[in-house]
Short mmCIF file of C-alpha atoms and ligand atoms in Angstrom, two decimals:
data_model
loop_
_atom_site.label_atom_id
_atom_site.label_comp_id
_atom_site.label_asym_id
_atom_site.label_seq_id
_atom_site.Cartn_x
_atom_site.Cartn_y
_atom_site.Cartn_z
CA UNK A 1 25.97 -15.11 27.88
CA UNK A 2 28.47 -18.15 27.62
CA UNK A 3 30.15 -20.38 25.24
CA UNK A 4 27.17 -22.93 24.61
CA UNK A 5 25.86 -23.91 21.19
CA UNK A 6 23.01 -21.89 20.15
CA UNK A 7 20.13 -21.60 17.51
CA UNK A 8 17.75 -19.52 15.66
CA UNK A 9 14.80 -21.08 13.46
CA UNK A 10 12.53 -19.17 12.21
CA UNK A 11 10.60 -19.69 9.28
CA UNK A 12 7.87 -17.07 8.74
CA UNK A 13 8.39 -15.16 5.77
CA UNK A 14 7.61 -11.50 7.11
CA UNK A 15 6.03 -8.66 5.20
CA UNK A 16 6.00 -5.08 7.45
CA UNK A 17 5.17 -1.93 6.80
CA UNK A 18 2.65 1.06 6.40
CA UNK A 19 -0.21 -0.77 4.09
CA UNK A 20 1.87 -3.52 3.64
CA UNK A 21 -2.14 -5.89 4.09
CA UNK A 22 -2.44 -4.63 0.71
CA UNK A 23 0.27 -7.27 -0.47
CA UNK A 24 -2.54 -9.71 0.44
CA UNK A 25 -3.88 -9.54 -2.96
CA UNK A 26 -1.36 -11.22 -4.41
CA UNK A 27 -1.39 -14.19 -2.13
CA UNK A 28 -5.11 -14.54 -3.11
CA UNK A 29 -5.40 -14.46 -6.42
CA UNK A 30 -7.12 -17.74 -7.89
CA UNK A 31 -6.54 -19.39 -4.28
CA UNK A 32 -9.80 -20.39 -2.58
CA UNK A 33 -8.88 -19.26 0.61
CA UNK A 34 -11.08 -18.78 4.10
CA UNK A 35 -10.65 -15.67 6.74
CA UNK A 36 -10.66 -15.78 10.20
CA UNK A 37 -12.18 -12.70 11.58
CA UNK A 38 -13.70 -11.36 14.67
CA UNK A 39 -16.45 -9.13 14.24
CA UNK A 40 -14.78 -6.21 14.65
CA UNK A 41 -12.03 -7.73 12.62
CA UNK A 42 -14.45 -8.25 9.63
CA UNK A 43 -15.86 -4.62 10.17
CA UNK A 44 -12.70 -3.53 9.70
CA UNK A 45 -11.65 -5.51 6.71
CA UNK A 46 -14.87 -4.91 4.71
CA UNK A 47 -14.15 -1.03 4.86
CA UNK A 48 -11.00 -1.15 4.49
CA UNK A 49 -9.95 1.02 1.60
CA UNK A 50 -6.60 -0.62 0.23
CA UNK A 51 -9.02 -4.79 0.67
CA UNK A 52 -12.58 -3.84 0.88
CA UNK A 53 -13.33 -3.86 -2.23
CA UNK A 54 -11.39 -7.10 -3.02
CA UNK A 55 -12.97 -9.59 -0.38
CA UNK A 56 -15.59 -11.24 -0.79
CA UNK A 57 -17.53 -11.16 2.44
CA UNK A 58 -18.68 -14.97 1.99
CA UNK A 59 -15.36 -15.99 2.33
CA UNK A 60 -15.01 -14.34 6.24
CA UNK A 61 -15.41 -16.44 9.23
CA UNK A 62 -16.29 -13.92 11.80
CA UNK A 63 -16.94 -15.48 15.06
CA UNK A 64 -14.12 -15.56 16.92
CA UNK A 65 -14.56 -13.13 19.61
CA UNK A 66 -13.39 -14.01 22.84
CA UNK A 67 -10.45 -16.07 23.96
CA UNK A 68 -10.08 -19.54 21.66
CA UNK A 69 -11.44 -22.44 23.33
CA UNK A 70 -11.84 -25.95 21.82
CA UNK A 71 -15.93 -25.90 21.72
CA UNK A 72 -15.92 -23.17 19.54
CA UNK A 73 -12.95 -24.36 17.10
CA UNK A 74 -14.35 -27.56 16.81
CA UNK A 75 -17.07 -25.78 15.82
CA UNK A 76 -15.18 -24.01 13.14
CA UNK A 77 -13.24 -27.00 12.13
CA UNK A 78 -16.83 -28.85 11.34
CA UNK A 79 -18.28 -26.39 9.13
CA UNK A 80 -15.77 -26.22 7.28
CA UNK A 81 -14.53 -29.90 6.79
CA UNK A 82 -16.49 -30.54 3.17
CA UNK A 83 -15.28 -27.49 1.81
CA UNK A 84 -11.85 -27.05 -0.20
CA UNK A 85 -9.84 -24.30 1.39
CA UNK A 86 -5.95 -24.16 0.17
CA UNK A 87 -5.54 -20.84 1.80
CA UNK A 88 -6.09 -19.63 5.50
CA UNK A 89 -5.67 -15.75 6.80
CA UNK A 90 -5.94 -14.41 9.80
CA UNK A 91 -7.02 -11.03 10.20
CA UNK A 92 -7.48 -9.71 13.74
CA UNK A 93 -5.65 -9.95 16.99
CA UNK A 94 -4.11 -12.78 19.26
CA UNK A 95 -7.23 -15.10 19.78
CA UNK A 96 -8.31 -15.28 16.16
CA UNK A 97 -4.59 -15.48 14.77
CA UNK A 98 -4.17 -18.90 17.54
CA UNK A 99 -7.80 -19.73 15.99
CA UNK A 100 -6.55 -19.71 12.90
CA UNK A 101 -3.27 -21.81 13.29
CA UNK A 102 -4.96 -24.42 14.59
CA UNK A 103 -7.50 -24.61 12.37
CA UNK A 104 -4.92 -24.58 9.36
CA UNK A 105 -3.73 -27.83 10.88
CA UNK A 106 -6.43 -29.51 12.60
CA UNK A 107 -8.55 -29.33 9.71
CA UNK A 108 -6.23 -31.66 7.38
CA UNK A 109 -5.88 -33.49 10.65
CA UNK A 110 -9.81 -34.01 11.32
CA UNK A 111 -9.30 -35.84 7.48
CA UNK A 112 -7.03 -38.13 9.05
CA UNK A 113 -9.47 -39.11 12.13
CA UNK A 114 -7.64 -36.90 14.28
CA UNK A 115 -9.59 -34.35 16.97
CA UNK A 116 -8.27 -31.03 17.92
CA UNK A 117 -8.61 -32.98 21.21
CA UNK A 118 -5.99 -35.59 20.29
CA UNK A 119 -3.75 -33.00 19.45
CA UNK A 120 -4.01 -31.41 22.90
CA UNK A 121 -3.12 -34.31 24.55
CA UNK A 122 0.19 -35.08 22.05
CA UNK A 123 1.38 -32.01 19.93
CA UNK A 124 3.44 -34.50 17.84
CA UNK A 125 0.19 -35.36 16.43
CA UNK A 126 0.25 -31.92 14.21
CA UNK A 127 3.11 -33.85 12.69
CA UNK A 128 0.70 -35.99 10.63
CA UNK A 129 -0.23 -33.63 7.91
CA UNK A 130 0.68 -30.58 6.48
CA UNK A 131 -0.87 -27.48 7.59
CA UNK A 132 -3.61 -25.27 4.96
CA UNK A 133 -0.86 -22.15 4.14
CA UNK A 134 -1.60 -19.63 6.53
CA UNK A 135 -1.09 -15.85 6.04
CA UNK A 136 -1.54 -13.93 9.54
CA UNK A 137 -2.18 -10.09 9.27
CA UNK A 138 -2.97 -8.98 12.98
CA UNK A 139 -4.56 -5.81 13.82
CA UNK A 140 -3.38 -5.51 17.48
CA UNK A 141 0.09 -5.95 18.68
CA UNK A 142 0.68 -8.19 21.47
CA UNK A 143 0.80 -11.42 21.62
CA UNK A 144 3.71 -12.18 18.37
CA UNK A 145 1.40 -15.21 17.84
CA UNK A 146 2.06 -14.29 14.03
CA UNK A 147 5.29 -15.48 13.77
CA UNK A 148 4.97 -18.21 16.65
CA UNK A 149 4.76 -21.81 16.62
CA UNK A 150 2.74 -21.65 19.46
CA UNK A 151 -0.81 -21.48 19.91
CA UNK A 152 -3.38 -20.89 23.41
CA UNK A 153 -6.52 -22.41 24.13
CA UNK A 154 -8.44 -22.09 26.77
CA UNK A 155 -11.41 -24.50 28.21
CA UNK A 156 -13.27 -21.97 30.84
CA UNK A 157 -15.26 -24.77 32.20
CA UNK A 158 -13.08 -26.23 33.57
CA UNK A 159 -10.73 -23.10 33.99
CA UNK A 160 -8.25 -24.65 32.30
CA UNK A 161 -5.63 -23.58 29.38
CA UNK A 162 -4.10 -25.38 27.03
CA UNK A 163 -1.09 -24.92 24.95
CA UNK A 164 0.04 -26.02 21.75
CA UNK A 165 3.68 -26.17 20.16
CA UNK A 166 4.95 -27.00 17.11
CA UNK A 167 6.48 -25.93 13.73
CA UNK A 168 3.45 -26.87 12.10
CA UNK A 169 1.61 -23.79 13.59
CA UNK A 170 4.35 -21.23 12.17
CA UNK A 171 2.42 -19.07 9.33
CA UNK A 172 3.89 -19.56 6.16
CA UNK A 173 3.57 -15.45 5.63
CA UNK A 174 3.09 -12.57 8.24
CA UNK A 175 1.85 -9.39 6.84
CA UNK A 176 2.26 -6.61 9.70
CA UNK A 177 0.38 -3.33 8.81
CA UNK A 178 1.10 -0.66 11.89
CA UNK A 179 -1.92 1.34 9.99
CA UNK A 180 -3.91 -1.44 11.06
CA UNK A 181 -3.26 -0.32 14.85
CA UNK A 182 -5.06 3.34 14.20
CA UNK A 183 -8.80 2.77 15.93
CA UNK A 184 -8.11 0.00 18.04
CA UNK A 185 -9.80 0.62 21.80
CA UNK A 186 -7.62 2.11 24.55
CA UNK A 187 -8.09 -0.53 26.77
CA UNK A 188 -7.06 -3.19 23.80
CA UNK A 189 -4.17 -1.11 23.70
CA UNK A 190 -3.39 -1.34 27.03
CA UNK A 191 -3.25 -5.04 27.38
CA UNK A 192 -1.86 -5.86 23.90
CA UNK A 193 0.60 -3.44 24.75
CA UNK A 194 1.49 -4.51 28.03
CA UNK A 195 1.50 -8.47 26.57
CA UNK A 196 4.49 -7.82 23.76
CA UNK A 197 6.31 -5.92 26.91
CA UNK A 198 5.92 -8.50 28.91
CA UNK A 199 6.88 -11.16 27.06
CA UNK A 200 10.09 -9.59 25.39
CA UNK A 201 10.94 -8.98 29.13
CA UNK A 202 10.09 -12.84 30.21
CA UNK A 203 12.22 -13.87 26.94
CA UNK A 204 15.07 -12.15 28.88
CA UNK A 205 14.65 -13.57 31.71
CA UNK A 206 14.65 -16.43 30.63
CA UNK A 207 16.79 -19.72 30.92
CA UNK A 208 16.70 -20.16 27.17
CA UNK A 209 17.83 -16.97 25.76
CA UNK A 210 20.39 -16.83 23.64
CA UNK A 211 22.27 -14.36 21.66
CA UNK A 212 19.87 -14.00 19.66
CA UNK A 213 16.35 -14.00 20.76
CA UNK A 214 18.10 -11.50 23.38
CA UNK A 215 19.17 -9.22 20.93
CA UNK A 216 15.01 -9.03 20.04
CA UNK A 217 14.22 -9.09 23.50
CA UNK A 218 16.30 -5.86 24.10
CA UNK A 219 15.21 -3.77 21.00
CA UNK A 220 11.67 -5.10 21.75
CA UNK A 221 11.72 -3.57 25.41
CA UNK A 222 13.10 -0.23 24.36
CA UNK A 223 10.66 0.39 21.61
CA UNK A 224 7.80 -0.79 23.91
CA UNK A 225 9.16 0.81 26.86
CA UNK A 226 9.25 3.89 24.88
CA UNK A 227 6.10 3.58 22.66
CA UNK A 228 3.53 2.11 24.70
CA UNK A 229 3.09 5.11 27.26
CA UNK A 230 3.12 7.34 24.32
CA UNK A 231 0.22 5.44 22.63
CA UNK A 232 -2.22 5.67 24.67
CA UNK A 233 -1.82 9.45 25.29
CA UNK A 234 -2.16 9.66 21.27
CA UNK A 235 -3.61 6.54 19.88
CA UNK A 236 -3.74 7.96 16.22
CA UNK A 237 -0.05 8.70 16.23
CA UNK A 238 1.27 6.35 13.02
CA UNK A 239 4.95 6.99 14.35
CA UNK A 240 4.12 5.43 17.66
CA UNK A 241 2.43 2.40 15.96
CA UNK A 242 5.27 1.65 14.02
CA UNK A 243 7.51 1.30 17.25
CA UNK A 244 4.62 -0.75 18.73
CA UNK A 245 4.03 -2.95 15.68
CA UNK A 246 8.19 -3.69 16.28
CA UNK A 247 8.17 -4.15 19.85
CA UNK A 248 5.31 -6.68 19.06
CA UNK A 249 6.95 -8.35 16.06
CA UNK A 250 10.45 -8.54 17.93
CA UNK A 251 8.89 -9.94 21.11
CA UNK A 252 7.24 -12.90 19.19
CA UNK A 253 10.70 -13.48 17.52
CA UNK A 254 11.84 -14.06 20.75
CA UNK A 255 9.41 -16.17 22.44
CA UNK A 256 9.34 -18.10 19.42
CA UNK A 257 12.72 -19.27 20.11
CA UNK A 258 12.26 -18.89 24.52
CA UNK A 259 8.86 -19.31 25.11
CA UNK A 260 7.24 -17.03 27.98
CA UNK A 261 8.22 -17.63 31.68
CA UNK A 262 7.14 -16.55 35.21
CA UNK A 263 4.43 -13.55 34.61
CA UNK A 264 2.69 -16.01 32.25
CA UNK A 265 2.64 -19.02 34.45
CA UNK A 266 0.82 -16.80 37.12
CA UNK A 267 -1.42 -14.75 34.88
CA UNK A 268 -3.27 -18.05 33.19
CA UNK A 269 -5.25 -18.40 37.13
CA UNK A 270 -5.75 -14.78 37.27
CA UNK A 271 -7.70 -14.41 33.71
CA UNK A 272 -9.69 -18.34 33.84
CA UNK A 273 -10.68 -17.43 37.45
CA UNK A 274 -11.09 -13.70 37.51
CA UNK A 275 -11.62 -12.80 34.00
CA UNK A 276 -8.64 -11.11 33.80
CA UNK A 277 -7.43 -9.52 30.40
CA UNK A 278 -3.85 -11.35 29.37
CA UNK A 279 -2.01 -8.46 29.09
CA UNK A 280 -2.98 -6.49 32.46
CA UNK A 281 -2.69 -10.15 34.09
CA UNK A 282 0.84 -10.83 32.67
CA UNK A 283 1.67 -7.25 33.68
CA UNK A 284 0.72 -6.86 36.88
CA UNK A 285 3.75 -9.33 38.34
CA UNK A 286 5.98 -7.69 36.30
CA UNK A 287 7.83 -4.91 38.10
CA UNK A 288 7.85 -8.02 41.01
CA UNK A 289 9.08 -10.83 39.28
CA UNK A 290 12.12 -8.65 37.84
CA UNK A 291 13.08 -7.71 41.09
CA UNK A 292 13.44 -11.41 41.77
CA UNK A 293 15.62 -11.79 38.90
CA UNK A 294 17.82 -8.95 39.36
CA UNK A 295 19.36 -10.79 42.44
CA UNK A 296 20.32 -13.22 39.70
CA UNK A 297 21.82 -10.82 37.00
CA UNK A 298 24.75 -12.54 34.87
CA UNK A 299 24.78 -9.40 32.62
CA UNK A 300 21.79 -9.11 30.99
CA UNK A 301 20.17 -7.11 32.51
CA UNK A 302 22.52 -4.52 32.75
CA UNK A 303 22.66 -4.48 29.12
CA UNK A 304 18.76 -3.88 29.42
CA UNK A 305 19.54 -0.89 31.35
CA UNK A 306 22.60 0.34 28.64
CA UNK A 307 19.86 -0.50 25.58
CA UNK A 308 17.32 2.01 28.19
CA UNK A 309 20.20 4.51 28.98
CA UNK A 310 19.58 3.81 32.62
CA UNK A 311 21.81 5.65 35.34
CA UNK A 312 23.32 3.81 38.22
CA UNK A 313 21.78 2.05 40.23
CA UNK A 314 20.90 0.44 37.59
CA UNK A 315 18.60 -2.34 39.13
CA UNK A 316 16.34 0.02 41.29
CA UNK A 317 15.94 2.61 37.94
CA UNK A 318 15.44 -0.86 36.12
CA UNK A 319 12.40 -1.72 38.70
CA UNK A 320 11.51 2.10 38.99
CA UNK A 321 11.06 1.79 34.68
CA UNK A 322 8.72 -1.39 34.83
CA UNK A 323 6.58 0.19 37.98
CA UNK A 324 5.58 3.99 36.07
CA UNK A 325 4.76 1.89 33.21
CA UNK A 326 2.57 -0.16 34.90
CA UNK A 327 1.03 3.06 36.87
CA UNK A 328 0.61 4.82 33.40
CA UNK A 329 -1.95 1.94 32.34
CA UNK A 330 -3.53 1.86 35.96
CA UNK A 331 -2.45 -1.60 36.28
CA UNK A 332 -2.84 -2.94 40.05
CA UNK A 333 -6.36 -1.38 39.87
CA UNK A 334 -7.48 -2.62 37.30
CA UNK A 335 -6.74 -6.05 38.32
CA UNK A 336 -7.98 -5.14 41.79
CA UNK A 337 -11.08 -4.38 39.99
CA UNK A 338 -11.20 -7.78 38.90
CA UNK A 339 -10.37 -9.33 42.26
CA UNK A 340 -12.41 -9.73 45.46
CA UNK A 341 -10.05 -9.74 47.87
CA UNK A 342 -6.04 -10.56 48.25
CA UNK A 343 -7.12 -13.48 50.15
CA UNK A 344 -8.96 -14.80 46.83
CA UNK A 345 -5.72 -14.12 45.01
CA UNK A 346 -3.33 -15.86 47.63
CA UNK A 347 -5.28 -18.85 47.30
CA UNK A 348 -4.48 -19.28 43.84
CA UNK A 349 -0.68 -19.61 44.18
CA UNK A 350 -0.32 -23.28 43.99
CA UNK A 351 -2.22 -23.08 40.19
CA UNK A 352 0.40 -20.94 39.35
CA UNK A 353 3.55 -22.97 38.62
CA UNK A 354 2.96 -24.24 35.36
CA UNK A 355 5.37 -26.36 34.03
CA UNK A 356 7.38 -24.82 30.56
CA UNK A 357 6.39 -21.18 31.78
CA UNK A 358 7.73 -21.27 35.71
CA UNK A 359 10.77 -23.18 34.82
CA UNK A 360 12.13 -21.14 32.35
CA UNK A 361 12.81 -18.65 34.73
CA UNK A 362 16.42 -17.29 35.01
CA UNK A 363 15.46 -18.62 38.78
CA UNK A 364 13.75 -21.44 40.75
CA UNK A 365 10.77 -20.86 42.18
CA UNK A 366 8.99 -21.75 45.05
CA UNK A 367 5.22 -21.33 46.26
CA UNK A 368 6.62 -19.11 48.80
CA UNK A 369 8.26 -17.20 45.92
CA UNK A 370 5.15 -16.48 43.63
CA UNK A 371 3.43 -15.49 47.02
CA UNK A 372 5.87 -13.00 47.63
CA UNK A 373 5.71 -11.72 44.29
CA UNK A 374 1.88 -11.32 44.66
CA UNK A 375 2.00 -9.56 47.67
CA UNK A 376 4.67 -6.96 46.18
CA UNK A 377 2.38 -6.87 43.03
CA UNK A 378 -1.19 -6.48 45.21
CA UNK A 379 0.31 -4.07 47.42
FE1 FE2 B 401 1.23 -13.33 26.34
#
């Protein structure tokens, strides 16, 4: 995009593939080692023919079933802080993988007198210790949290969300198993789906991009693009999961290095205050916000629409992709479902400008500007 310096650091040593979780095993093997579940995680896992057989069920923490917020890892974090873990996994989707990278540093920390609470107020703090290894194996594909160094947490009582960031919450290994997508709900689909989409498009978008996290931005958005319709027509389609697994692995690639932007920055009011799911929240401002981009195109985005095979005009069939994809999932009513009235929604806008998502935008923006962009989105 121009001459600057740029970087790529990445250090998650990634493992992908049809039953690639079965590589597990080896990481295991005279480790004592804790799981992070949900419940339907830990279902999962137990019956699991390729690691049934080889977990021991005592060793699986299953309670993390709703969005991570600090009561509950604190929670975690105590029962577990006389115990000698040297090995953390993950196993399940976006909230228990950011469970679990916390919790691989925090609980070293909480050794050292420090509270997940201190940590939210200075990230450096996660600087003090090394993390527990982690090894992430998620079972939707979404959020890219797996190969992140970034991790979400929310405090609903005060509607409130939180965000962590730093190297120390990158998983030492990432083992992505597409088979582990076959049985997962539609409407987990949906808004997983919708999240990697999402955020490989607000890692374009983006005033930190680079040659690089572009290049997974751009592969990212035509697998999903491609994939994600397809999916939840035929949710037992392996082929389909593979190119979803992708989009979702390349799209947290490229945050990693980015970080998310606009859609983000307005979704977190829409999910503390209306319950909205991430995904569908993140989504719904989509086809909106990148038609306040496009008036700001250096290039990239019409090498979005070459990577799509777009026709000219490029920047309405650009739009016109973004908006069927969105009507395939049913997105504005779902989140009109959620919502009692635009007025409700309107009066959100000034919570929506977070600073480190809003900024990164290819654009400034205004209050005026995100209520524009909900209007276009509502209506
Ligand atoms: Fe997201």
């Amino acid at each position: 995009m121009n001459n600057s310096i740029c970087k790529y650091y990445n250090p998650v040593e990634i493992i992908f593939g049809p039953s690639s979780r079965a590589k597990v095993k080896e990481y295991i093997v005279s480790k004592n080692y804790k799981i992070i579940s949900s419940r339907r995680g830990s279902e999962i896992l137990l019956k699991d023919i390729l690691l049934g057989g080889f977990i021991k069920g005592d060793n699986i923490i299953n309670c993390v079933n709703g969005y991570p917020d600090i009561a509950s890892i604190e929670n975690i974090i105590s029962n577990l802080i006389n115990e000698s873990i040297d090995l953390i996994i993950a196993f399940g989707g976006g909230s228990v993988i950011d469970t679990a990278k916390i919790i691989s540093i925090c609980l070293p920390l909480r050794n050292k007198g420090i509270s997940l609470s201190d940590v939210l107020k200075d990230n450096n703090k996660c600087s003090r210790t090394s993390p527990i290894d982690l090894i992430t194996i998620p079972t939707t594909f979404g959020t890219g949290s797996e190969v992140t160094p970034f991790s979400t947490v929310w405090d609903f009582s005060k509607k409130k969300k939180f965000s962590i960031s730093n190297p120390s919450l990158y998983s030492k290994v990432s083992i992505i198993d597409p088979e582990l997508g076959i049985g997962t709900p539609i409407r987990i689909i949906e808004t997983t789906g919708l999240d990697a989409v999402n955020q490989a498009a607000e890692s374009l978008w983006n005033k930190n991009a680079n040659p690089f996290s572009m290049q997974y931005s751009l592969t990212s958005l035509q697998l999903g693009l491609q994939s994600l319709p397809n999916l939840v027509s035929s949710p037992d389609d392996l082929d389909l999961w593979m190119q979803m697994a992708q989009c979702s692995l390349f799209s947290g690639l490229a945050i990693s290095q980015t970080r998310t932007a606009l859609c983000h920055s307005i979704s977190y009011a829409l999910t503390s205050y209306f319950g909205i799911p991430h995904g569908i929240a993140c989504a719904f401002t989509m086809p909106s916000v990148l038609r306040y981009c496009l008036e700001s195109d250096d290039g990239r985005f019409i090498r979005l629409a070459d990577t799509l095979k777009l026709s000219s005009p490029y920047k309405d069939e650009l739009i016109n992709k973004f908006i069927s994809l969105n009507e395939k999932i049913d997105v504005e009513n779902i989140v009109k479902g959620y919502i009692p009235n635009f007025e409700s929604l309107i009066n959100l806008s000034s919570q929506m400008i977070h600073p480190g998502r809003a900024d990164n935008l290819i654009r400034e923006v205004r209050e005026e500007d995100i209520k524009t962009i909900l209007r276009q989105s509502y209506s």
